[in-house]
Amino acid sequence: MDNSLRERISILPEMMDLLNQQIKQEQLASSSYLAMAAWCDQNGFSNSAKLFYDQSKEEREHMMKLFGYITNNGGAAISPSVEPVNHSFLSLRDVFESALNMEIDVTKKIHTLMSTARKLEDYNTELCLQWFVHEQMEEEQFFRDIIQMIELMGDSPLQLIDDRIKRENH
Ligand code: FEO
């Protein structure tokens, strides 16, 4: 390996493997949100469907952010295979609770990545991950607020809840 190539490979292999696993998680989140959007569309909740289509797109952007980070640091980013995701939900509330649970799971994984980056004294990756830590905080709060709103609206017609979701999302 010549020196110019060596200088371009700055990402640690251990960190790269973990970031590739996270790429898979973000892809899984994107696919899961697409399934949630489809369920909402099929059940007449068009505002919630739009919210989940947007979320799906955002998760793909998260995946590409990590993908770009690995390649820009001379690593080998791996295009993830698409895993099967859940398409059946009991209710609109169940969809949003599943979304929140998924985000809580992603947050845990991001925190584990962050502590590994710190252990390895990989400050570049730590900086990259800080964006994700903040994003996860916002996403969890976003879904908690919607679930709380659904709880407060109690037995209101589901279509009213869906209309309210449109307003919350703007
Ligand atoms: Fe990118 Fe919300 O996980």
CSV table of C-alpha atoms and ligand atoms in Angstrom, one decimal:
chain,number,residue,atom,x,y,z
A,1,MET,CA,0.0,0.0,0.0
A,2,ASP,CA,1.5,3.4,-0.9
A,3,ASN,CA,1.5,6.2,1.6
A,4,SER,CA,-1.1,8.3,-0.1
A,5,LEU,CA,-3.6,5.4,0.1
A,6,ARG,CA,-2.6,4.6,3.7
A,7,GLU,CA,-3.3,8.3,4.7
A,8,ARG,CA,-6.8,8.1,3.2
A,9,ILE,CA,-7.8,5.1,5.3
A,10,SER,CA,-8.4,6.8,8.6
A,11,ILE,CA,-11.4,4.8,10.0
A,12,LEU,CA,-10.7,2.1,12.5
A,13,PRO,CA,-11.7,-1.4,11.3
A,14,GLU,CA,-13.5,-2.2,14.5
A,15,MET,CA,-15.5,1.1,14.3
A,16,MET,CA,-16.2,0.6,10.7
A,17,ASP,CA,-17.8,-2.8,11.3
A,18,LEU,CA,-20.0,-1.4,14.0
A,19,LEU,CA,-21.0,1.5,11.8
A,20,ASN,CA,-21.9,-0.9,9.0
A,21,GLN,CA,-24.2,-2.7,11.5
A,22,GLN,CA,-25.8,0.6,12.3
A,23,ILE,CA,-26.3,1.2,8.5
A,24,LYS,CA,-28.4,-2.0,8.6
A,25,GLN,CA,-30.4,-0.7,11.5
A,26,GLU,CA,-31.2,2.5,9.7
A,27,GLN,CA,-32.3,0.6,6.7
A,28,LEU,CA,-34.5,-1.6,8.9
A,29,ALA,CA,-36.0,1.5,10.4
A,30,SER,CA,-36.7,3.0,6.9
A,31,SER,CA,-38.4,-0.3,5.8
A,32,SER,CA,-40.4,-0.5,9.0
A,33,TYR,CA,-41.7,3.0,8.6
A,34,LEU,CA,-42.7,2.2,5.0
A,35,ALA,CA,-44.7,-0.8,6.3
A,36,MET,CA,-46.3,1.5,8.9
A,37,ALA,CA,-47.1,4.0,6.2
A,38,ALA,CA,-48.7,1.3,4.1
A,39,TRP,CA,-50.9,0.1,7.1
A,40,CYS,CA,-52.0,3.7,7.7
A,41,ASP,CA,-52.9,4.2,4.1
A,42,GLN,CA,-54.8,0.9,3.9
A,43,ASN,CA,-56.8,1.9,7.0
A,44,GLY,CA,-57.7,5.4,5.8
A,45,PHE,CA,-55.2,7.4,8.0
A,46,SER,CA,-53.7,9.5,5.3
A,47,ASN,CA,-52.0,12.0,7.6
A,48,SER,CA,-50.3,9.3,9.6
A,49,ALA,CA,-49.3,7.6,6.4
A,50,LYS,CA,-47.6,10.8,5.2
A,51,LEU,CA,-45.8,11.1,8.5
A,52,PHE,CA,-44.4,7.6,8.2
A,53,TYR,CA,-43.5,8.0,4.5
A,54,ASP,CA,-41.5,11.1,5.6
A,55,GLN,CA,-40.0,9.1,8.5
A,56,SER,CA,-39.0,6.3,6.1
A,57,LYS,CA,-37.2,8.9,3.9
A,58,GLU,CA,-35.4,10.4,6.9
A,59,GLU,CA,-34.2,7.0,8.0
A,60,ARG,CA,-32.7,6.4,4.6
A,61,GLU,CA,-30.9,9.8,4.9
A,62,HIS,CA,-29.5,8.6,8.3
A,63,MET,CA,-28.3,5.5,6.6
A,64,MET,CA,-26.6,7.5,3.8
A,65,LYS,CA,-25.0,9.8,6.4
A,66,LEU,CA,-23.2,6.8,7.9
A,67,PHE,CA,-22.5,5.4,4.5
A,68,GLY,CA,-20.9,8.7,3.5
A,69,TYR,CA,-18.9,8.9,6.7
A,70,ILE,CA,-17.4,5.5,6.2
A,71,THR,CA,-16.5,6.0,2.5
A,72,ASN,CA,-15.2,9.6,3.1
A,73,ASN,CA,-12.8,8.1,5.6
A,74,GLY,CA,-11.5,5.5,3.3
A,75,GLY,CA,-13.5,2.6,4.6
A,76,ALA,CA,-15.8,0.1,2.9
A,77,ALA,CA,-19.4,0.8,3.4
A,78,ILE,CA,-21.7,-2.2,3.0
A,79,SER,CA,-25.1,-1.9,1.2
A,80,PRO,CA,-27.4,-3.6,3.7
A,81,SER,CA,-29.8,-6.5,2.7
A,82,VAL,CA,-33.4,-5.8,3.4
A,83,GLU,CA,-34.8,-7.7,6.3
A,84,PRO,CA,-38.5,-8.7,6.6
A,85,VAL,CA,-40.4,-6.2,8.7
A,86,ASN,CA,-43.7,-6.3,10.6
A,87,HIS,CA,-46.7,-5.2,8.5
A,88,SER,CA,-49.6,-6.0,10.9
A,89,PHE,CA,-50.7,-3.7,13.6
A,90,LEU,CA,-53.6,-3.8,16.0
A,91,SER,CA,-54.5,-0.1,15.9
A,92,LEU,CA,-53.2,3.3,15.1
A,93,ARG,CA,-51.9,3.6,18.6
A,94,ASP,CA,-50.1,0.3,18.1
A,95,VAL,CA,-48.4,1.7,15.1
A,96,PHE,CA,-47.1,4.7,17.0
A,97,GLU,CA,-46.1,2.6,20.0
A,98,SER,CA,-44.1,0.3,17.6
A,99,ALA,CA,-42.4,3.4,16.1
A,100,LEU,CA,-41.4,4.6,19.6
A,101,ASN,CA,-40.1,1.2,20.6
A,102,MET,CA,-38.1,1.0,17.5
A,103,GLU,CA,-36.6,4.5,18.1
A,104,ILE,CA,-35.8,3.5,21.7
A,105,ASP,CA,-33.9,0.5,20.4
A,106,VAL,CA,-32.0,2.6,17.9
A,107,THR,CA,-31.1,5.1,20.6
A,108,LYS,CA,-29.5,2.3,22.7
A,109,LYS,CA,-27.5,1.2,19.7
A,110,ILE,CA,-26.3,4.7,19.0
A,111,HIS,CA,-25.3,5.1,22.7
A,112,THR,CA,-23.3,1.8,22.5
A,113,LEU,CA,-21.5,3.1,19.4
A,114,MET,CA,-20.8,6.3,21.1
A,115,SER,CA,-19.2,4.6,24.1
A,116,THR,CA,-17.1,2.4,21.8
A,117,ALA,CA,-15.9,5.5,19.9
A,118,ARG,CA,-14.9,7.0,23.3
A,119,LYS,CA,-13.2,3.8,24.4
A,120,LEU,CA,-11.2,3.7,21.1
A,121,GLU,CA,-10.5,7.5,21.4
A,122,ASP,CA,-12.0,7.8,17.9
A,123,TYR,CA,-12.9,11.5,18.1
A,124,ASN,CA,-14.0,11.8,14.5
A,125,THR,CA,-16.6,9.1,14.9
A,126,GLU,CA,-17.7,10.6,18.2
A,127,LEU,CA,-18.4,13.9,16.5
A,128,CYS,CA,-20.3,12.1,13.7
A,129,LEU,CA,-22.4,10.2,16.3
A,130,GLN,CA,-23.2,13.3,18.3
A,131,TRP,CA,-25.6,14.3,15.5
A,132,PHE,CA,-27.4,10.9,15.9
A,133,VAL,CA,-27.6,11.2,19.7
A,134,HIS,CA,-29.4,14.5,19.3
A,135,GLU,CA,-31.6,13.2,16.5
A,136,GLN,CA,-32.7,10.2,18.6
A,137,MET,CA,-33.6,12.5,21.4
A,138,GLU,CA,-35.9,14.4,19.1
A,139,GLU,CA,-37.4,11.4,17.5
A,140,GLU,CA,-38.3,9.7,20.7
A,141,GLN,CA,-39.9,12.9,22.0
A,142,PHE,CA,-41.8,13.3,18.8
A,143,PHE,CA,-43.4,9.9,19.1
A,144,ARG,CA,-44.0,10.2,22.9
A,145,ASP,CA,-45.9,13.5,22.2
A,146,ILE,CA,-48.1,11.8,19.6
A,147,ILE,CA,-48.8,8.8,21.9
A,148,GLN,CA,-49.7,11.2,24.7
A,149,MET,CA,-52.0,13.1,22.4
A,150,ILE,CA,-53.7,9.8,21.4
A,151,GLU,CA,-54.1,8.9,25.1
A,152,LEU,CA,-55.6,12.3,25.8
A,153,MET,CA,-58.1,12.1,22.9
A,154,GLY,CA,-59.2,8.8,24.3
A,155,ASP,CA,-62.3,7.5,22.6
A,156,SER,CA,-62.4,10.3,20.0
A,157,PRO,CA,-63.1,9.1,16.4
A,158,LEU,CA,-59.8,7.8,14.9
A,159,GLN,CA,-60.2,10.1,12.0
A,160,LEU,CA,-60.1,13.1,14.3
A,161,ILE,CA,-56.9,11.7,15.8
A,162,ASP,CA,-55.5,11.4,12.3
A,163,ASP,CA,-56.4,15.0,11.6
A,164,ARG,CA,-54.7,16.2,14.7
A,165,ILE,CA,-51.6,14.3,13.7
A,166,LYS,CA,-51.5,16.4,10.6
A,167,ARG,CA,-51.5,19.6,12.6
A,168,GLU,CA,-48.9,18.2,15.1
A,169,ASN,CA,-46.7,17.3,12.2
A,170,HIS,CA,-46.5,20.8,10.7
B,1,FEO,FE1,-32.2,6.9,12.4
B,1,FEO,FE2,-34.5,7.1,14.1
B,1,FEO,O1,-33.2,6.0,13.7
